[in-house]
Tab-separated table of C-alpha atoms in Angstrom:
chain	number	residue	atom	x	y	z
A	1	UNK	CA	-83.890	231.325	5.979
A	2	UNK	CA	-81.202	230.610	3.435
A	3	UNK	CA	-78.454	232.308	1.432
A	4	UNK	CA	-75.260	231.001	0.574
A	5	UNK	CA	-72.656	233.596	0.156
A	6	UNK	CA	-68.470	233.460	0.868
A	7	UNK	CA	-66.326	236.451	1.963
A	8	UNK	CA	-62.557	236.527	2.911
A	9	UNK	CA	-62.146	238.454	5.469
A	10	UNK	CA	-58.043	239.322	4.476
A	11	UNK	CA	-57.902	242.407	6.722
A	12	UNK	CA	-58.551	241.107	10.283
A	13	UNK	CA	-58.537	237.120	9.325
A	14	UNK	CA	-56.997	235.966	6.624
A	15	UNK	CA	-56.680	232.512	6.685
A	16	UNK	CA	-60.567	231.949	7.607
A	17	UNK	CA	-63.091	232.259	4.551
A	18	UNK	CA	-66.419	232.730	6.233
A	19	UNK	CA	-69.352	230.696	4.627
A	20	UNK	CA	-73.044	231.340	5.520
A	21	UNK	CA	-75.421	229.616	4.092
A	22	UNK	CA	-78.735	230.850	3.140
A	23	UNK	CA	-79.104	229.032	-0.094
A	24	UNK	CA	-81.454	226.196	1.667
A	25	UNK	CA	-79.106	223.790	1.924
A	26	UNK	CA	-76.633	224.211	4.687
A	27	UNK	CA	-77.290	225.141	8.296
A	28	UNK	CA	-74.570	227.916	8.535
A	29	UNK	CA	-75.820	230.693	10.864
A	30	UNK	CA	-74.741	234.110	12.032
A	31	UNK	CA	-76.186	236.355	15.016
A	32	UNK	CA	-77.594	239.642	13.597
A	33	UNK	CA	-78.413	241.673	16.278
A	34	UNK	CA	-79.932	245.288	16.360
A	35	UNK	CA	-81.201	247.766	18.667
A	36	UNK	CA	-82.827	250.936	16.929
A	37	UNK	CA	-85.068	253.787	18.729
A	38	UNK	CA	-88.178	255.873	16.803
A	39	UNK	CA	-86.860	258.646	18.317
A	40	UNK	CA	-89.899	260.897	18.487
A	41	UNK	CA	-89.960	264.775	18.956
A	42	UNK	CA	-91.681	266.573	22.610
A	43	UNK	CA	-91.177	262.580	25.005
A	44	UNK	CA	-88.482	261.546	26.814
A	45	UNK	CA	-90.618	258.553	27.861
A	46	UNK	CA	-89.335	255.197	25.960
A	47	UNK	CA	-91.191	251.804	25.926
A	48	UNK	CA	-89.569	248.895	24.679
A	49	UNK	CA	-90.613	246.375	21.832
A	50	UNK	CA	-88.338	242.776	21.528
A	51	UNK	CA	-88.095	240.973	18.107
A	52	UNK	CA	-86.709	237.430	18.495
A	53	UNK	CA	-86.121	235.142	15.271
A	54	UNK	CA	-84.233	234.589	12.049
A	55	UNK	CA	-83.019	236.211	9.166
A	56	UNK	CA	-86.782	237.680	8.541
A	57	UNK	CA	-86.889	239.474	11.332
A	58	UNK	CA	-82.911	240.583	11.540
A	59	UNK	CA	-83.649	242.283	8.131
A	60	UNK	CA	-81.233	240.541	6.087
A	61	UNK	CA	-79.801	241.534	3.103
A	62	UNK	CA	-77.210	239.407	1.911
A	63	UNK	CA	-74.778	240.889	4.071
A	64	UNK	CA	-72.849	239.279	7.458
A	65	UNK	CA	-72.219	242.742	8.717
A	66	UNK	CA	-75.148	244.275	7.543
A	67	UNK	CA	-79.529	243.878	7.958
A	68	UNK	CA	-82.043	246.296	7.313
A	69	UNK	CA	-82.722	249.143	9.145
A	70	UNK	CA	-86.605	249.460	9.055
A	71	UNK	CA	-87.255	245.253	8.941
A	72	UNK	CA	-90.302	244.393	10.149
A	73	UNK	CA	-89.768	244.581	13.994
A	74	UNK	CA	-88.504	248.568	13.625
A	75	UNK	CA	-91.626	249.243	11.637
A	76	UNK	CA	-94.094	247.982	13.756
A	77	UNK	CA	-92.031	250.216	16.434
A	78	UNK	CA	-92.732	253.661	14.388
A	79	UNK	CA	-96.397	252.280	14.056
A	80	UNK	CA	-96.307	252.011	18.090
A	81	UNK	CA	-94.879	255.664	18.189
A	82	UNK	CA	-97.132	257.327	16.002
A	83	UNK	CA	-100.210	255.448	18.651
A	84	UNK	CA	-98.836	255.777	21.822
A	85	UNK	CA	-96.885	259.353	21.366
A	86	UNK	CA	-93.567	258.000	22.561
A	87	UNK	CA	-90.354	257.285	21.969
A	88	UNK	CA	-90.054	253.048	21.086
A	89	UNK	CA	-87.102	250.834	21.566
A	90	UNK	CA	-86.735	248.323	18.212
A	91	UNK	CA	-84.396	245.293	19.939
A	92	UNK	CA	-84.142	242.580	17.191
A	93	UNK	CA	-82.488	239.528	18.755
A	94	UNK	CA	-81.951	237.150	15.606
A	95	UNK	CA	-79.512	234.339	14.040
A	96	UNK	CA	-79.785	234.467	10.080
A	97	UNK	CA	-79.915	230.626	9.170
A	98	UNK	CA	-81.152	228.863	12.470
A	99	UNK	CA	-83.924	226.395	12.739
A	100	UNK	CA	-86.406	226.622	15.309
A	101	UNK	CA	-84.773	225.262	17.978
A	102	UNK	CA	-81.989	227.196	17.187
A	103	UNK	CA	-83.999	230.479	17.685
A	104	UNK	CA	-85.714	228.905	20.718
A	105	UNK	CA	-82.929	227.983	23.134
A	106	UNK	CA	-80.123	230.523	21.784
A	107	UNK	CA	-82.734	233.774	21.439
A	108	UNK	CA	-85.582	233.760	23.318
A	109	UNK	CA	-84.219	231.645	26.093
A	110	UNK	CA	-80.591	232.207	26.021
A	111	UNK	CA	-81.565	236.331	25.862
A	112	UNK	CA	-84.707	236.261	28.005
A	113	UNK	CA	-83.323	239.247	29.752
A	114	UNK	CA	-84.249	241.820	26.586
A	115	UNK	CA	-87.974	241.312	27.226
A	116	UNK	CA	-87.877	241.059	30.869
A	117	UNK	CA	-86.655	244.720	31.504
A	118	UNK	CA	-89.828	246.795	32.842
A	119	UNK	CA	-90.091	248.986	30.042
A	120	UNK	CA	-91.177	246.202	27.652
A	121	UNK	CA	-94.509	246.372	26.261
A	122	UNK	CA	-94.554	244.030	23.273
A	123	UNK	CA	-92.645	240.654	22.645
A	124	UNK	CA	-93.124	239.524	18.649
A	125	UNK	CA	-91.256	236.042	17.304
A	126	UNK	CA	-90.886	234.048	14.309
A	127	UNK	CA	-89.347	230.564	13.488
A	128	UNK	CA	-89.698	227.558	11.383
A	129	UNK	CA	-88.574	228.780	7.798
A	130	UNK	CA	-85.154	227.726	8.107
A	131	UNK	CA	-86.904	224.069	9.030
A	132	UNK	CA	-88.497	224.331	5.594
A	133	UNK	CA	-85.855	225.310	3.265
A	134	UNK	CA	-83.418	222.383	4.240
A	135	UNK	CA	-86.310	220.022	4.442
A	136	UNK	CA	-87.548	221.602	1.033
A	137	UNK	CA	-83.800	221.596	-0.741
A	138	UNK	CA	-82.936	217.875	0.676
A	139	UNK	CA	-86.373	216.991	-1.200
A	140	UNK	CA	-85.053	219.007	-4.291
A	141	UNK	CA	-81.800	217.014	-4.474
A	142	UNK	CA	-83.708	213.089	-4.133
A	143	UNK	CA	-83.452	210.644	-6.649
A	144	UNK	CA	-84.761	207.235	-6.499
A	145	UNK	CA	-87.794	206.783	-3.985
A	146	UNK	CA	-89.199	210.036	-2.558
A	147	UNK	CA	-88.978	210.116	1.478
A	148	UNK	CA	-91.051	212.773	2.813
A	149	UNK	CA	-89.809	211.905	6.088
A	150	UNK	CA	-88.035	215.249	6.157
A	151	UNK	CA	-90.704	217.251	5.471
A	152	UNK	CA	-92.959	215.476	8.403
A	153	UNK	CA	-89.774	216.611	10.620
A	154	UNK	CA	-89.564	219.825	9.837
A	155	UNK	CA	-93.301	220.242	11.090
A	156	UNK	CA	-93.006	218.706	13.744
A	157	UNK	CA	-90.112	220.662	14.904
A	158	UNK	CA	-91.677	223.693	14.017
A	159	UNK	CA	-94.794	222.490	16.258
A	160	UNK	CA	-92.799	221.049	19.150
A	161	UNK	CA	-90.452	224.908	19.640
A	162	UNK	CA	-93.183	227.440	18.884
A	163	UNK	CA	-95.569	225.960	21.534
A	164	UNK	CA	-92.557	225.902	23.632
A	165	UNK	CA	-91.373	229.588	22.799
A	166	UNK	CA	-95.305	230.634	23.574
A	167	UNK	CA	-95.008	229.113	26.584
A	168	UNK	CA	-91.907	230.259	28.003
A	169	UNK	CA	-92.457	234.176	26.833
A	170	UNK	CA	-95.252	233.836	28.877
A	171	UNK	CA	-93.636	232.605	32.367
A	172	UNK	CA	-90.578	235.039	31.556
A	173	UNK	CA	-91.795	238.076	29.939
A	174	UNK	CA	-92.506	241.208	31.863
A	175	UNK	CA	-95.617	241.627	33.679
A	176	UNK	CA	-96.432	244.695	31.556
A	177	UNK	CA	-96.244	243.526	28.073
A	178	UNK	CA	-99.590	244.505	26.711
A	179	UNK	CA	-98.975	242.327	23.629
A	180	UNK	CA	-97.491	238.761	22.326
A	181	UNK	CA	-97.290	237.919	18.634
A	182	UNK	CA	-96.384	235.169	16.641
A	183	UNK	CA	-95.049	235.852	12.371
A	184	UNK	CA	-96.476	233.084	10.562
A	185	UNK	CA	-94.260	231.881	7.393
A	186	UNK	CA	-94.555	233.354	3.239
A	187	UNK	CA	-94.080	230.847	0.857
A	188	UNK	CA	-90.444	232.086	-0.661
A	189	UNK	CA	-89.750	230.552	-4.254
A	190	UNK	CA	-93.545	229.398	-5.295
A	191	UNK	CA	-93.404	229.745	-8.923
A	192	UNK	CA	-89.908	228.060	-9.065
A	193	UNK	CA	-91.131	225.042	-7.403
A	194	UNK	CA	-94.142	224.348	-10.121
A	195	UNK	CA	-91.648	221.565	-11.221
A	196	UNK	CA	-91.463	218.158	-11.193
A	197	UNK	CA	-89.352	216.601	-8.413
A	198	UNK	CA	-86.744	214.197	-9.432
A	199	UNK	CA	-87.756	211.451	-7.359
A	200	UNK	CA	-90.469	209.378	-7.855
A	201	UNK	CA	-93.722	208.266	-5.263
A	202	UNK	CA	-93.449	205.217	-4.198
A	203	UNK	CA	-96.953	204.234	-4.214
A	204	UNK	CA	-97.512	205.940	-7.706
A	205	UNK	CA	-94.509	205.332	-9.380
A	206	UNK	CA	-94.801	209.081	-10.858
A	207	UNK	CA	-92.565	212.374	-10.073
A	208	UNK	CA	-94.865	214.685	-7.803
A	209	UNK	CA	-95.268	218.351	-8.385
A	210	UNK	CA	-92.998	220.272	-5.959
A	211	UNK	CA	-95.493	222.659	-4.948
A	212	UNK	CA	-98.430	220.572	-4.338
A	213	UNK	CA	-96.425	219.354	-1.952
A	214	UNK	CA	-94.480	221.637	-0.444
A	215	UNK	CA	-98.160	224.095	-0.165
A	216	UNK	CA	-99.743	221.435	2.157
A	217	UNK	CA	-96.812	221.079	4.683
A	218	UNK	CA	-96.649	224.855	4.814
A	219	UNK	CA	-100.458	225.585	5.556
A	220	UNK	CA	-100.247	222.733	8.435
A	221	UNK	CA	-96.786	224.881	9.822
A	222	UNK	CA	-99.073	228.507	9.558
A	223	UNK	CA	-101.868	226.524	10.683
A	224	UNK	CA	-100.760	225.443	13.980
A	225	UNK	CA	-98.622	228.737	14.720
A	226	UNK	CA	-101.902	230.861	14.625
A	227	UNK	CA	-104.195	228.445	16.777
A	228	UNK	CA	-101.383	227.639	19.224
A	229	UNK	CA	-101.509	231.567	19.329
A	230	UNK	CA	-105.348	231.613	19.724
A	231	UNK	CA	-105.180	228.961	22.446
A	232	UNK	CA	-101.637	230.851	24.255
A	233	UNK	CA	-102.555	234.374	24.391
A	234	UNK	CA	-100.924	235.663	21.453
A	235	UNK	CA	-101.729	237.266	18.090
A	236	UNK	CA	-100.601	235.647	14.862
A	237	UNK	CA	-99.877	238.390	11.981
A	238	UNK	CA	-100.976	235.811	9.007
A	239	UNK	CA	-97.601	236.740	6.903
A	240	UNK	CA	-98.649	234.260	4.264
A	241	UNK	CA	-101.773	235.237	3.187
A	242	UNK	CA	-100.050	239.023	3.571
A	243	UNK	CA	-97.625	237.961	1.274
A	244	UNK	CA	-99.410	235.943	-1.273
A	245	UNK	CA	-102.633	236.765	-1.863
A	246	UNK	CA	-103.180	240.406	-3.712
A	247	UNK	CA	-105.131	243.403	-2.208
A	248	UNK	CA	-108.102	243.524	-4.463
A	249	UNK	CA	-110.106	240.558	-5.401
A	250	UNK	CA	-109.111	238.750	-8.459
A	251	UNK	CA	-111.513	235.903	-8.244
A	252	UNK	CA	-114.798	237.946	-7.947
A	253	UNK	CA	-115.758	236.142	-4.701
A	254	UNK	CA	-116.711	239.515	-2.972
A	255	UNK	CA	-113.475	239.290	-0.505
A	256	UNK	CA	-110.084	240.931	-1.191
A	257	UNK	CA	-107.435	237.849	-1.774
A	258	UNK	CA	-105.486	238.585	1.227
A	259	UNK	CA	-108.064	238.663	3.451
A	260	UNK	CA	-110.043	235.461	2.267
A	261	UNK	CA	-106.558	233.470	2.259
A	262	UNK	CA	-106.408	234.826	6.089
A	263	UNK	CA	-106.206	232.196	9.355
A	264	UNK	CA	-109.659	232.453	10.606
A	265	UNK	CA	-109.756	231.784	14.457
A	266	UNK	CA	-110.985	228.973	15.433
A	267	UNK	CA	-111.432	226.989	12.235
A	268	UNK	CA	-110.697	223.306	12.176
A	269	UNK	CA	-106.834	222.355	10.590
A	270	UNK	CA	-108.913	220.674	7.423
A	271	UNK	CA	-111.055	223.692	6.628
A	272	UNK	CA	-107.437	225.458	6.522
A	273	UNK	CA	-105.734	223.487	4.454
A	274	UNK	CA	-108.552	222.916	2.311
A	275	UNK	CA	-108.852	226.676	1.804
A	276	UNK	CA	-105.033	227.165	0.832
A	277	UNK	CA	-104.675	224.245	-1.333
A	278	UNK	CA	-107.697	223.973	-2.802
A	279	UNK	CA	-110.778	226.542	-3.055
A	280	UNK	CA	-108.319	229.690	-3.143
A	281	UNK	CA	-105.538	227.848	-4.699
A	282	UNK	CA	-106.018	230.043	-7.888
A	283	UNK	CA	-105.407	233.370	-5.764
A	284	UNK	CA	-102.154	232.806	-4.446
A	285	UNK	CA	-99.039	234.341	-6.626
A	286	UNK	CA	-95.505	234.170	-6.095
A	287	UNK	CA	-94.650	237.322	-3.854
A	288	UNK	CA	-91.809	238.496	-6.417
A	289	UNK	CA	-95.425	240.270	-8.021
A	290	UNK	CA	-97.532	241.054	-5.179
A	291	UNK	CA	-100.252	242.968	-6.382
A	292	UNK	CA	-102.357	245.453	-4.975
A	293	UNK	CA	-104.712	246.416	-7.577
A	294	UNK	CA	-105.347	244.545	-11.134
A	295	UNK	CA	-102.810	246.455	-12.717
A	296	UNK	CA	-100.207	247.553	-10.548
A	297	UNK	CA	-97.607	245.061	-8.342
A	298	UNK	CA	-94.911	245.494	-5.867
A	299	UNK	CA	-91.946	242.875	-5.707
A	300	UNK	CA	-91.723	241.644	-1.524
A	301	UNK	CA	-88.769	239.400	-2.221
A	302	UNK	CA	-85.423	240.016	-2.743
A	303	UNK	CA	-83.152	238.807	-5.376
A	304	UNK	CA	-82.258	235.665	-3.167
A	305	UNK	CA	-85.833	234.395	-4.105
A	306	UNK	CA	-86.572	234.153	-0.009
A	307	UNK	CA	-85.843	237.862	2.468
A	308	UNK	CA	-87.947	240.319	2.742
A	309	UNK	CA	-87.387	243.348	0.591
A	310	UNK	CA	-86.720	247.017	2.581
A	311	UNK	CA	-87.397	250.643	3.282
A	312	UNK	CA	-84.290	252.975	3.361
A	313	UNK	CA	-80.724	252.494	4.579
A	314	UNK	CA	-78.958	249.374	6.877
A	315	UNK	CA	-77.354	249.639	10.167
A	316	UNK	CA	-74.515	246.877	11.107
A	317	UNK	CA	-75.352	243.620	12.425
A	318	UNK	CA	-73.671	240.538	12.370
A	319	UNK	CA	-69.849	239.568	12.097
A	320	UNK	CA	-68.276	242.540	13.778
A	321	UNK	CA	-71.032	243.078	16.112
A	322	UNK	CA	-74.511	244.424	16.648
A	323	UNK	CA	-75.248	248.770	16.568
A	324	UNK	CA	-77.962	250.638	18.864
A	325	UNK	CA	-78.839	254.135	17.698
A	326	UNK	CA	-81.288	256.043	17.109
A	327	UNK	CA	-83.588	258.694	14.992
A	328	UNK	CA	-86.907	260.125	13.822
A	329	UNK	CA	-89.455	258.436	12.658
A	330	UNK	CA	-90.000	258.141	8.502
A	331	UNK	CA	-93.494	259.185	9.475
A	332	UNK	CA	-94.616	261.927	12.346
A	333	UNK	CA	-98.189	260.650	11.688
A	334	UNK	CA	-100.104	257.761	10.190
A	335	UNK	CA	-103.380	257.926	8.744
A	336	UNK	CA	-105.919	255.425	9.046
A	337	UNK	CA	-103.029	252.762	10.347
A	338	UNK	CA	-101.292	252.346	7.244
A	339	UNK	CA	-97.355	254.288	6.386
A	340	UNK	CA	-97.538	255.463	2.313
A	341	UNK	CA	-95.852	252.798	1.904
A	342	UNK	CA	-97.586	249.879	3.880
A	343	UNK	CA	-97.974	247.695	0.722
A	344	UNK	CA	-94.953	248.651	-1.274
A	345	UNK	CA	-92.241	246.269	0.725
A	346	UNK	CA	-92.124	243.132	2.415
A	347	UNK	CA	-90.670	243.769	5.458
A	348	UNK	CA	-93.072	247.193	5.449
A	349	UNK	CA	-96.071	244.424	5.120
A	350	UNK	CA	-95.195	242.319	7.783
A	351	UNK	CA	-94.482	245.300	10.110
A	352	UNK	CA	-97.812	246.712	9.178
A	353	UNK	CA	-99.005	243.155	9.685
A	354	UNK	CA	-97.679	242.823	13.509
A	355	UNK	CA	-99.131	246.631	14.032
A	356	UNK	CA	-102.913	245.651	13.437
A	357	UNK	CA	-102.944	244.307	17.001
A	358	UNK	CA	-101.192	246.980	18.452
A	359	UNK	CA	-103.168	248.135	21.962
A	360	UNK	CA	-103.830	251.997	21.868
A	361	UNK	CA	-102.055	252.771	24.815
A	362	UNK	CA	-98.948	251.543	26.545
């Protein structure tokens, strides 16, 4: 995902200015790497859980030599330690900024060996925002014509390296892992793109609305992750409908809005997209003000408009290298599945998220 920040670095190089870009336009990317252990009280018996993707899963912040401790991967680990009654391995292996294929050759291929060791027990991935943004800010910038053509591309690519990554954490994963799951994508930046574009349709002749759409080419992207899960093996945590759709039911249909806005399995691609676009259109909200009763709202986004907000403190990760430690868990026990604060950040949502299909034992 995208953030475009510059630092000198005068003490160690300084002649280089490092630029990453995160601000949806360039393709700048950084490895942010992370190995933290819920290091629980009366075990000495460790399990391992492997986290491959982009900046969503490497926590990040804003920072090159910095992510999130507790992103989304390290709290689905605490969930697995409060179950299973053992210490869990957290190893995130991300690149802030890369596309799918990106994440695909240089993660989960390149670094097949994290989820191969014996100890592993779940394997978790996301991809495709970074295809998105650019495909989403090159729209942005158009004048003239519209061409959508890179909006087609960026699902098809997104298609084309998540059936692949399903595929090849299946050959290569350990024999053992008890669990596979696929992230789906949040919509960052909704309410700012409820503008006009600044191109025009060429069979209309009029501007188009930005988010009618950008909406559509998401739900086909969420769409296809979570039945090419259903059809691989895998679970799909549904971080959209997470994300954008409140926890109480503001329509009076009888369903909370999360839930309704939820991938059902096995529904056709139009019933989807229908759903998303159309019949629960009116439910989804920008996930700056995610709400989770009529009167009360938590922000999931940071002030980059697109990460994940955060629990607690960061460990380093990035420029000058990746850290591995370790520590108690936040939370000795968790009742009824859900930390305190379950609903209160984004990255704690998408952790709790990953943790519903958690098996009961190791």
């Amino acid at each position: 995902m995208s953030i475009r920040f510059r630092r000198s670095l005068h003490a160690l190089l300084p002649t280089i200015a490092l630029v990453v870009s995160y601000s949806e336009a360039a393709a700048s990317t950084i490895n942010q790497n992370a190995s933290w252990t819920i290091d629980r009280a009366g075990t000495s018996t460790k399990y391992r859980s492997v986290a491959y993707g982009d900046s969503i899963y490497a926590g990040f912040n804003g920072s090159v030599t910095s992510a999130a401790k507790f992103s989304a991967p390290t709290v689905n680990a605490e969930y697995l330690s409060a179950q299973w009654g053992t210490d869990i391995e957290s190893v995130r292996r991300t690149k802030s900024g890369a596309v799918a294929e990106d994440v695909y050759n240089n993660k989960i291929v390149a670094e097949r060996s994290y989820m191969q060791a014996s100890n592993t027990r779940v394997v978790t991935f996301e991809m495709c925002g970074n295809d998105g943004l650019q495909a989403r800010s090159s729209f942005k910038s158009q004048t003239g014509t519209c061409n959508y053509s890179g909006l087609t591309a960026a699902e098809s690519n997104c298609k084309k390296y998540v059936t692949a990554a399903m595929d090849y954490i299946n050959a290569n994963a350990y024999a053992g892992v008890k669990l596979k799951v696929v992230s789906n994508l949040h919509y960052p930046g909704y309410a700012v793109d409820n503008v006009q574009s600044s191109c025009t349709d060429a069979t209309t002749g009029a501007t188009v609305k930005m988010q009618d759409k950008f909406l559509p080419a998401l739900a086909r992207m969420n769409f296809m992750m979570c039945d090419v899960a259903r059809q691989k093996g895998f679970m799909c945590a549904d971080n959209f409908a997470q994300y954008m759709g409140a926890d109480y039911d503001s329509n009076g249909d009888g369903r909370i809005d999360a839930d309704a806005l939820r991938y059902v399995s096995g529904e056709s691609e139009a019933s989807y997209v229908s759903r998303i676009t159309s019949t629960l259109r009116s439910t989804i909200r920008d996930a700056n003000t995610h709400f989770v009763s009529s009167s009360s709202s938590y922000d999931y986004i940071q002030s980059d408009d697109t990460h994940p907000t955060y629990n607690g403190s960061t460990v380093s990760s990035g420029l000058f290298g990746s850290s591995t430690g370790s520590g108690a868990p936040r939370y000795t026990t968790i009742s009824g599945g859900k930390n305190p604060i379950w609903n209160q950040y984004g990255h704690e949502r998408i952790g709790w998220a990953v943790s519903t299909y958690n098996p009961a034992t190791p």
